[in-house]
XYZ file of C-alpha atoms in Angstrom:
541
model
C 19.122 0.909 51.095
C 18.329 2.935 47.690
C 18.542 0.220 45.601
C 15.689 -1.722 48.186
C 13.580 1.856 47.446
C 13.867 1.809 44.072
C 10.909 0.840 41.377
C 13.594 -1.150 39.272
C 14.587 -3.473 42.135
C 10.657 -3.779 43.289
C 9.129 -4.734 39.961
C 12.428 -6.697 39.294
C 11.235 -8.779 43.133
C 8.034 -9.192 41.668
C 8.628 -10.518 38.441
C 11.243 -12.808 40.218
C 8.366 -13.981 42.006
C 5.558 -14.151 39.928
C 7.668 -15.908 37.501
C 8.803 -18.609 40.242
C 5.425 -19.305 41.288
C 4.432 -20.104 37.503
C 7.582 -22.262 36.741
C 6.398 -24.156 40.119
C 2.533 -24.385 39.106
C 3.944 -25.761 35.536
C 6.437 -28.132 36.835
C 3.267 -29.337 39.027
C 1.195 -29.502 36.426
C 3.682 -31.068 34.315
C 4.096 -33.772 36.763
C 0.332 -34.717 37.505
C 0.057 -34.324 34.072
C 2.437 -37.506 33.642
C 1.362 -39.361 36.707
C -2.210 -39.072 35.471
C -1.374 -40.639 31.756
C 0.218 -43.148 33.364
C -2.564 -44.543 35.639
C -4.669 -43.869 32.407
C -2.553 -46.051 30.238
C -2.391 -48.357 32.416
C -6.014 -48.877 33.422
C -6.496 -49.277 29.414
C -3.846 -51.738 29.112
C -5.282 -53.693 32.018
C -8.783 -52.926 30.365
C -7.487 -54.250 27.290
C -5.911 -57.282 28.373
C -9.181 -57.940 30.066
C -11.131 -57.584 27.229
C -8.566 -60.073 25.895
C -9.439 -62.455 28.558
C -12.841 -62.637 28.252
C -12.570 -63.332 24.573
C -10.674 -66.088 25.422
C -13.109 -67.887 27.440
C -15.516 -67.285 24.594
C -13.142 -68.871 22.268
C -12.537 -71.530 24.641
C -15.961 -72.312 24.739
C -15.876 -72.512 21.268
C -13.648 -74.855 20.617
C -15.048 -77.248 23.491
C -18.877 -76.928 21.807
C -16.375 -77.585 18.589
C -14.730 -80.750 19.788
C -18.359 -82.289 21.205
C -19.978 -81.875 18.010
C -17.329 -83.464 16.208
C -16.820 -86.467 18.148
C -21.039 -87.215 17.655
C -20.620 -87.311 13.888
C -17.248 -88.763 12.896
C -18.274 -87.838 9.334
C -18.240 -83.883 9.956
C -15.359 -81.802 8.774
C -12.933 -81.467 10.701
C -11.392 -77.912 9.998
C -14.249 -76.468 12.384
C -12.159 -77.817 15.204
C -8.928 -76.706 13.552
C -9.871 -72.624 12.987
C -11.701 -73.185 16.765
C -8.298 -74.135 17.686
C -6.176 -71.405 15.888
C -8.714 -68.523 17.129
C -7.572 -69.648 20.722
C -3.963 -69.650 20.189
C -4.311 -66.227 18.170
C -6.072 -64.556 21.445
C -3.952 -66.531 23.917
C -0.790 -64.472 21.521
C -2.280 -61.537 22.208
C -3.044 -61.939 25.694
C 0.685 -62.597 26.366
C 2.316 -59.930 23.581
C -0.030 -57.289 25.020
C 2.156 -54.944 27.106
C 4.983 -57.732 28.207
C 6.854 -55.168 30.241
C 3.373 -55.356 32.520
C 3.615 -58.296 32.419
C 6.760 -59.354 33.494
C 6.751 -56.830 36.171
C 3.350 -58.438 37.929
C 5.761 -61.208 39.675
C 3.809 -60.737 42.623
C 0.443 -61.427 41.098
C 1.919 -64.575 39.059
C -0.113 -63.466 35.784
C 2.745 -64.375 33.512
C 3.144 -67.685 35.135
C -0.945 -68.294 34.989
C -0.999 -67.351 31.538
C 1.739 -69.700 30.613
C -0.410 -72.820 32.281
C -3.343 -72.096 30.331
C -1.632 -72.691 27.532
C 0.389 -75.536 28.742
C -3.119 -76.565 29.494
C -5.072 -76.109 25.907
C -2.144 -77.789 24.216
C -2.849 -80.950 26.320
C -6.340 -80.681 25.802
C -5.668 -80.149 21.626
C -3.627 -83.270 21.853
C -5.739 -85.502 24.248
C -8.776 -84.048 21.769
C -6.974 -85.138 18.866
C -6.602 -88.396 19.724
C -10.034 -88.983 21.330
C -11.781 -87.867 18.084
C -9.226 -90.314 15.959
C -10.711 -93.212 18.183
C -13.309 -95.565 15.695
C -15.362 -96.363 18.799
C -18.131 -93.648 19.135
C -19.124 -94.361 22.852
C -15.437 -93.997 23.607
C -14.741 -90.806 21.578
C -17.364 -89.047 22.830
C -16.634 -89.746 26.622
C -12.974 -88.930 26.062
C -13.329 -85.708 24.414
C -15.960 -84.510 27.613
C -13.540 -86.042 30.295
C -10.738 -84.183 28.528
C -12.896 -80.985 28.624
C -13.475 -81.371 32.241
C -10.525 -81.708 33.189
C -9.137 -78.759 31.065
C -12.102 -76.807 32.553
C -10.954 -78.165 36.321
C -8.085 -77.148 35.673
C -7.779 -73.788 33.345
C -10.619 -72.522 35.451
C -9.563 -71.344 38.233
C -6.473 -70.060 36.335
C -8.633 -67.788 33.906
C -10.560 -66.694 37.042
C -7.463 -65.213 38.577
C -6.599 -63.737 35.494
C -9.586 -62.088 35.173
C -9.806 -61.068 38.526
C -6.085 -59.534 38.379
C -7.025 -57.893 35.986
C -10.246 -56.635 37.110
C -8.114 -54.658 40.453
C -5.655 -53.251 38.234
C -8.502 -50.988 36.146
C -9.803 -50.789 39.482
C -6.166 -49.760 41.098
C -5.266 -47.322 37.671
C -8.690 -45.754 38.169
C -8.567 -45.152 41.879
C -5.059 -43.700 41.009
C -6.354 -41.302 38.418
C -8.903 -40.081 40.631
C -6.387 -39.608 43.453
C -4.230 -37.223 40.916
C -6.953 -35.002 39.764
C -7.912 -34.332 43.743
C -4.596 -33.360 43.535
C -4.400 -32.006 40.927
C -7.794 -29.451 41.856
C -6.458 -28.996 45.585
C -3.209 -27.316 43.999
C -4.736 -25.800 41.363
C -6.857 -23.798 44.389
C -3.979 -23.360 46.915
C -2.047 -21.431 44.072
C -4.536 -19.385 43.255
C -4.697 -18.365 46.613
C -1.334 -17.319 46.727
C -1.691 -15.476 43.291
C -4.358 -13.547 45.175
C -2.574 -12.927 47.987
C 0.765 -12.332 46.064
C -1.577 -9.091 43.905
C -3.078 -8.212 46.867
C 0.685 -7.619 48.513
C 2.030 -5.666 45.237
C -1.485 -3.523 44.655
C -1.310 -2.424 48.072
C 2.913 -1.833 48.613
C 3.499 -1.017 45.084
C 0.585 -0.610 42.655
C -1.506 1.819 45.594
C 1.325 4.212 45.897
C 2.345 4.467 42.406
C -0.649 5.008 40.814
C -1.194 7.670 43.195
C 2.042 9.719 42.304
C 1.397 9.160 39.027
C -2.409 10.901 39.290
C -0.647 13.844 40.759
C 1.912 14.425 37.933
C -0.799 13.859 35.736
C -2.905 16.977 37.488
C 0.112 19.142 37.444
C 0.783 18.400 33.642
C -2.872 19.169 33.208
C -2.273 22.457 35.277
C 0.866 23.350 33.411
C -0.946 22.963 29.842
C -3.428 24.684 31.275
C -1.089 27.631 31.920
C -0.990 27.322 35.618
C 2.964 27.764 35.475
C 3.354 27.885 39.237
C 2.044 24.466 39.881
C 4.829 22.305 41.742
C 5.126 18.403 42.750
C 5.667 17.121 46.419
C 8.558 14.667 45.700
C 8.490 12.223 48.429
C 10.511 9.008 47.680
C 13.796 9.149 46.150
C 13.470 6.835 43.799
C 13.285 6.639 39.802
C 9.786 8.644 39.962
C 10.739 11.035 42.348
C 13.421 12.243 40.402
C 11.446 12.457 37.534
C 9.131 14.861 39.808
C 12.426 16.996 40.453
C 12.915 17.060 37.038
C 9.170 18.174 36.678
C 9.583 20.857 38.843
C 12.645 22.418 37.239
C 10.955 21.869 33.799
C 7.996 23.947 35.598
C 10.674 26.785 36.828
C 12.159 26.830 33.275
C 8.477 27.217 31.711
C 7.484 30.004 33.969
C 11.059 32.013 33.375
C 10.519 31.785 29.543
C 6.619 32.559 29.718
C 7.598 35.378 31.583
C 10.234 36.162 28.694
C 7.810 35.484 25.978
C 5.364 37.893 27.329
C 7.595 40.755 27.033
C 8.969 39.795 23.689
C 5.392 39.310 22.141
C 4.481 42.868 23.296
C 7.557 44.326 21.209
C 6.886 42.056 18.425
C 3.195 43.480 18.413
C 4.234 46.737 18.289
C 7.022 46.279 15.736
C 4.034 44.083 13.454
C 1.213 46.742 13.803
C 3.846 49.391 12.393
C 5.040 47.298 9.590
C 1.537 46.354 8.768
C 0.788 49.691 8.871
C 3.614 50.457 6.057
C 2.720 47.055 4.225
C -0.849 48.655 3.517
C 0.585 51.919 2.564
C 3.014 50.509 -0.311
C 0.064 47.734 -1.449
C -1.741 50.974 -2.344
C 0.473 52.608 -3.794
C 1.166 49.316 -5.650
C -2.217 48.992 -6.601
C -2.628 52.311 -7.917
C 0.455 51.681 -10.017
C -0.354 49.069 -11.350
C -3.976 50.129 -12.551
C -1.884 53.401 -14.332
C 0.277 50.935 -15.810
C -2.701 49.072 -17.412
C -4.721 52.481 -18.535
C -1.401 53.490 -20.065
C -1.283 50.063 -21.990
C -4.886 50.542 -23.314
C -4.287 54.169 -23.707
C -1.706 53.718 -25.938
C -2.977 51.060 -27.687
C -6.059 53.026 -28.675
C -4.650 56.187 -29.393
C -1.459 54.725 -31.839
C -4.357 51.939 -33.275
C -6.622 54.613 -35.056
C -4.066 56.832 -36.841
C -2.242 53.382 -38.034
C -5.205 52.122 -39.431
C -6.040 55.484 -41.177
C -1.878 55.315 -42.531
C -2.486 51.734 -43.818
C -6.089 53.132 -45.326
C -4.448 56.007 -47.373
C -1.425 54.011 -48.353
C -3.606 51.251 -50.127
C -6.048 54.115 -51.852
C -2.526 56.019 -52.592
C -1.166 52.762 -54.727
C -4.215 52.893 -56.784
C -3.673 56.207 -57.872
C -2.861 56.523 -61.624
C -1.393 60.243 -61.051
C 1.642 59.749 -59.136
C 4.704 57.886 -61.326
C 4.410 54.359 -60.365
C 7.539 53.150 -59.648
C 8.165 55.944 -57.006
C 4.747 56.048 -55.370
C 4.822 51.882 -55.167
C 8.154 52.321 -53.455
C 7.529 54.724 -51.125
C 3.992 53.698 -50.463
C 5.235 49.750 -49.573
C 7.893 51.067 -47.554
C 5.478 53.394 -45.312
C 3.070 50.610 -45.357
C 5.625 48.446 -43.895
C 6.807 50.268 -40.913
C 2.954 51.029 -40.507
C 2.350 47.034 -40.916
C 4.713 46.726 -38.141
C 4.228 49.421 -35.829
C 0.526 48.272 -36.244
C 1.809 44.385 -34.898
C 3.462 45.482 -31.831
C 0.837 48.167 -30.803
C -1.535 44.924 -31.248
C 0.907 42.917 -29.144
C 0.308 45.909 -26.288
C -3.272 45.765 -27.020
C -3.803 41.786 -26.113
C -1.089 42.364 -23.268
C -3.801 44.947 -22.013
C -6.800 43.151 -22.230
C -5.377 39.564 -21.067
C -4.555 41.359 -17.800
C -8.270 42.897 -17.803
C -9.623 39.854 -18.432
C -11.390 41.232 -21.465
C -10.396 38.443 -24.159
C -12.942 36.482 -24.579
C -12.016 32.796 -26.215
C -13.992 31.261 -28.722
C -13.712 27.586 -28.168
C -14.388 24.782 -30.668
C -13.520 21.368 -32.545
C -10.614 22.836 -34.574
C -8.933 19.898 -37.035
C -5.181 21.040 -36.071
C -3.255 19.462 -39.745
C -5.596 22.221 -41.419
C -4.799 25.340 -38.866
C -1.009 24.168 -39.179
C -1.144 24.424 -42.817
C -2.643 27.803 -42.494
C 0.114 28.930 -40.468
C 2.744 28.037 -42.790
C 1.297 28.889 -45.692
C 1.397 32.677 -44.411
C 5.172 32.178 -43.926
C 6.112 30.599 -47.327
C 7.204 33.548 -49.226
C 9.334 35.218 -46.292
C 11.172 32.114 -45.481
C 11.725 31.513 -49.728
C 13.100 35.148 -49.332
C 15.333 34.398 -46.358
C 16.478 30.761 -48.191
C 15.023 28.795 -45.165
C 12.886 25.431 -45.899
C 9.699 25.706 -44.197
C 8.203 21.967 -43.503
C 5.206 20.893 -42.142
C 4.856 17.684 -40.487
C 1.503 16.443 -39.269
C -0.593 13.335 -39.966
C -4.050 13.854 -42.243
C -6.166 13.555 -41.478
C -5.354 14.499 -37.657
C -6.631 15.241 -34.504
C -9.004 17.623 -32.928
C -8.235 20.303 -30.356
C -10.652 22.273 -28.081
C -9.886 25.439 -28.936
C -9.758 29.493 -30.607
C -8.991 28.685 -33.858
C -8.156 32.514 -34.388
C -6.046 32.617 -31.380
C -4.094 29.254 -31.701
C -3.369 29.982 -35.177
C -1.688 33.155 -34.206
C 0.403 31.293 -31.327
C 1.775 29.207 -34.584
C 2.516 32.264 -36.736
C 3.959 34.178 -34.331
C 6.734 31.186 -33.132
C 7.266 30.914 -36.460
C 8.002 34.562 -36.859
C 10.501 34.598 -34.220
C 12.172 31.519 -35.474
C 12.242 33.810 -38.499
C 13.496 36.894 -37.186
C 15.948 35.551 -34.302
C 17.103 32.025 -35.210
C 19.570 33.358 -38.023
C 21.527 31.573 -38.934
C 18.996 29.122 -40.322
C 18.203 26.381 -42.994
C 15.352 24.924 -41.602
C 12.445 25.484 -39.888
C 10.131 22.054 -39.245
C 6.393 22.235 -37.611
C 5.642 19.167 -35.847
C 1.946 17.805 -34.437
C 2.783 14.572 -32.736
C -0.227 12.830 -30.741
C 0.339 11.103 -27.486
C -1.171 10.345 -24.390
C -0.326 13.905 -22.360
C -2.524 15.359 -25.442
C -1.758 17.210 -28.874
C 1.852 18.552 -29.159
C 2.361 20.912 -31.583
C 6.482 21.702 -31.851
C 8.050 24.464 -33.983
C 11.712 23.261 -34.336
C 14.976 25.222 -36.126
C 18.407 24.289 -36.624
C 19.201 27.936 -36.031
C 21.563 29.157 -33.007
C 19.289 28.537 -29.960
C 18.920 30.276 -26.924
C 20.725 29.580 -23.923
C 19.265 27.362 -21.140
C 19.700 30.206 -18.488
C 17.842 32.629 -20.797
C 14.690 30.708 -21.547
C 12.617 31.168 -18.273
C 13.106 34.612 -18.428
C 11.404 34.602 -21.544
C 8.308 34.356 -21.038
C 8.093 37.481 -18.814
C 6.984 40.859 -20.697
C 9.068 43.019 -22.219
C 12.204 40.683 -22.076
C 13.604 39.613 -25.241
C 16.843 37.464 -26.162
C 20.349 38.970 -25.548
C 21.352 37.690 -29.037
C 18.547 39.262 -30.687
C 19.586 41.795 -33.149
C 15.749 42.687 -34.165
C 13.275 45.359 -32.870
C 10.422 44.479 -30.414
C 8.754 44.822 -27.255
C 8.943 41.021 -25.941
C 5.655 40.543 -26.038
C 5.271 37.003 -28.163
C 6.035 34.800 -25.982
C 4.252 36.265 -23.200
C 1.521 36.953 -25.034
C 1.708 32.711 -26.459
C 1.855 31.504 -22.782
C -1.093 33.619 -21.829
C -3.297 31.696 -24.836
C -1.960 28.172 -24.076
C -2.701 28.246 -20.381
C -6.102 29.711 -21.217
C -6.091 26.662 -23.158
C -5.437 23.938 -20.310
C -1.320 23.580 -21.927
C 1.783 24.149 -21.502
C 4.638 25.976 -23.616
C 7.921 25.137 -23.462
C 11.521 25.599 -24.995
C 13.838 22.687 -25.516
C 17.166 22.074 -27.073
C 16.905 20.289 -30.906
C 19.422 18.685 -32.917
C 18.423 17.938 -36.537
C 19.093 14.257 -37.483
C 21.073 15.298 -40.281
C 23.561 17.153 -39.234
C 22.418 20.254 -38.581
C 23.775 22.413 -35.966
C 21.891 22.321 -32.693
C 18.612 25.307 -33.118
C 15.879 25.559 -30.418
C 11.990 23.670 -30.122
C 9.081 25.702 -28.977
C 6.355 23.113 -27.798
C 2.763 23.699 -27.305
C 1.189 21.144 -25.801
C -2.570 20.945 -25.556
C -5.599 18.322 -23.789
C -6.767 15.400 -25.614
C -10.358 16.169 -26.364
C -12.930 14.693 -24.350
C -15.427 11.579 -24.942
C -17.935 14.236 -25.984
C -15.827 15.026 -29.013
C -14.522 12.240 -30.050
C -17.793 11.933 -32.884
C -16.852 15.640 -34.094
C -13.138 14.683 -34.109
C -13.823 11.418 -36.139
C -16.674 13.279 -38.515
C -14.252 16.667 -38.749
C -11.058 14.327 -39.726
C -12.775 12.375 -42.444
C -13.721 15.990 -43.889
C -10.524 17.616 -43.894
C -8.626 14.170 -45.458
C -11.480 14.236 -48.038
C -10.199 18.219 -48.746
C -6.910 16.817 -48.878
C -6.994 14.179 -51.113
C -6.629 15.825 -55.253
């Protein structure tokens, strides 16, 4: 008795049925279909073989108006009468090849057996024909060709009649037929879609009806339950597929409501434990904030204060060398070693001064068409005599006349020196140090490469933070450079990096410090052209 209330076994009835009543409305179909080109082909075939009839008594005719004209002139040519003769013969074929099976199977009309006297007939009158018009007498040719057309037409008359007439009923008959079948046809066509009405009529109001309207009322209670209405329950009535899914609805609903319930009182701890963290949150970001600003007026503190008194050091050492009163030897020595350590403390307080105003955002970059071979060769230049002194090769690689960049000259230059300066200082042991501008389609790349003793891959991001320097570094400073070079690159619309290098000679494996900067824009590409073809020209000797 479930299995009768169930929505599976009612749709399953109804697709039984609704699929029964179309194979029966096709196999009906399909049959008047057939029964209707049948009485069609056959009321063409009788059509046809009518058709064919008629144009034999035309041809007939022919040959008889033929035969009469010929035996009045015994002089006339006498393959008129022969191609009259073959034209009936080639229609009387055709009359009996067309559609033998019908034919054969008219036994009760006698067609076949009519057809084969009329041309048992027109062979007798070819031959009697034949002979008549052979005859010398004229009187006596003509009356035996007419007395052998009247009898042919006593005889092969009536037969052609009946054919024609036999034919005539069976369009008649296949018409009638085909009429008959599309009555049919129509009368069927309306009695089943009567019962397709009556069949949707039965399922809207037993199936469709009382679905749709359970399915409304989970609908509102979903609705109700999104809406928040937790308590909102479902009257299950049938136990079938959908009123178990109601059940289920209702328990969902029970669940819902437990865990709202739960939720509430969670949220209202979670709001309390929030609005006291947020509360601490804002208390460190201030004290954050106001660490960080002492950090950065201690940077440009600094700066300033050690800046002034270095400069006045450098100032007196310089004025002291030129002094003829002090023995010169001594004062050089002295004086180049203060200036030195002045030189350098000078660098790094520098270093803390850019560090400063980078963060302050009080750099301001000077941007421009800058021909990068010629900066390059600036660079290294200023690093010939300390790498002769430290027996490393300094080489400079880079087309002429070169690209352009967009960028600080002043700036960008000092990015170069100071990579080389740490290649310098921390890639001992080293032979070689190579600088590298390769163009491509990412931009200008501008590479710094040593065969010295690398850094390690897990050391390099770290790097680039302040303050951090190399563990293998053996040399004073505050790890500013790099820092300090990322800052000037990004400002630039690049990236830095640091790769692994392997000389292609042989040389131990040292470390590559790429800069890699933007193509220049369609806007420069008339400076870049004009400020190439100057700088080759200062090339070239």
């Amino acid at each position: 008795m479930g299995s009768i209330r169930s929505i599976r076994f009612k749709l399953g009835a109804v697709i039984v049925a609704v699929a029964a009543i179309g194979v029966l409305a096709a196999g009906g179909v399909v049959l008047a279909l057939g029964a209707t080109d049948r009485a069609l082909e056959a009321a063409i075939a009788a059509q046809r073989r009518l058709d064919l009839l008629t144009e034999t008594s035309a041809r007939l005719s022919e040959f008889g108006i033929t035969a009469v004209a010929d035996a009045d002139h015994p002089t006339a040519d006498r393959e008129r009468l022969v191609g009259a003769r073959d034209r009936v013969v080639a229609v009387l074929d055709k009359v009996a090849a067309e559609t033998p099976e019908d034919l054969a199977g008219a036994a009760s009309s006698g067609r076949a057996r009519l057809l084969a006297h009329l041309k048992a007939d027109f062979s007798l009158l070819d031959r009697q024909i034949g002979r008549a018009i052979a005859d010398a007498d004229r009187l006596r040719r003509g009356d035996a060709v007419r007395g052998a057309l009247n009898a042919f037409a006593a005889a092969a008359g009536p037969l052609l009649s009946v054919l024609v007439e036999s034919e005539r009923r069976a369009v008649v008959e296949a018409r009638a037929e085909a009429r008959l079948l599309s009555t049919r046809l129509r009368y069927g066509a309306g009695i089943l879609v009567v019962l397709v009405l009556a069949a949707a009529l039965v399922l809207h109001r037993t199936l469709a009806r009382p679905l749709l309207a359970r399915l409304r009322q989970i609908d509102r209670a979903a609705g109700a339950i999104g809406s928040g209405v937790l308590e909102t329950r479902l009257a299950i009535g049938s136990r079938d597929e959908l009123g178990l899914l109601m059940a289920k609805f209702n328990r969902m609903a029970e669940r819902l409501a437990r865990r709202a319930r739960k939720v509430a009182a969670d949220r209202a701890v979670l709001e309390g434990t929030i609005a006291a963290r947020t509360a601490d949150l804002t208390a460190a970001n201030t004290r954050l904030a106001a660490i960080d600003t002492s950090r950065r007026r201690f940077f440009a503190d600094v700066s300033h204060e050690l800046r002034t008194p270095l400069t006045v050091i450098i100032g007196e050492c310089d004025v002291t060398q030129r002094a003829p009163a002090i023995p010169e030897d001594l004062a050089r020595n002295v004086l180049t070693t203060i200036r030195k350590r002045a030189v350098r403390l000078n660098r790094r307080v520098e270093d803390l001064l850019r560090i400063a105003r980078s963060e302050s955002g009080e750099i301001d970059l000077v941007f421009q068409d800058v021909p990068v071979r010629a900066l390059l060769e600036e660079a290294v230049a200023s690093f010939e005599v300390p790498a002769r002194r430290q027996r490393v090769q300094l080489v400079l690689e880079a087309p002429a006349p070169g690209p352009l960049v967009h960028a600080d000259r002043e700036w960008l230059r000092q990015v170069v020196e100071g990579l080389i300066d740490n290649a310098l200082r921390h890639g001992a042991p080293l032979s070689r140090i190579t600088v590298r501008q390769v163009s491509g389609p990412d931009g200008v790349r501008i590479a710094v490469e040593d065969d010295g003793r690398g850094i390690p891959p897990e050391q390099r991001d770290r790097l680039f933070a302040r303050f951090v320097r190399g563990a293998a570094s053996s040399h004073s400073g505050f790890g500013l450079g790099l820092a300090l070079a990322e800052w000037v690159v990004t400002q630039h619309g690049g990236r830095i990096t640091l790769e692994d290098h392997t000389g292609g000679d042989g040389r131990g494996a040292g470390l590559t410090v790429a800069i890699t900067l933007p193509a220049p824009t369609h806007e420069q590409d008339d400076a870049q052209t004009d400020a190439s073809r100057r700088a080759g020209q200062e090339e070239t000797p």
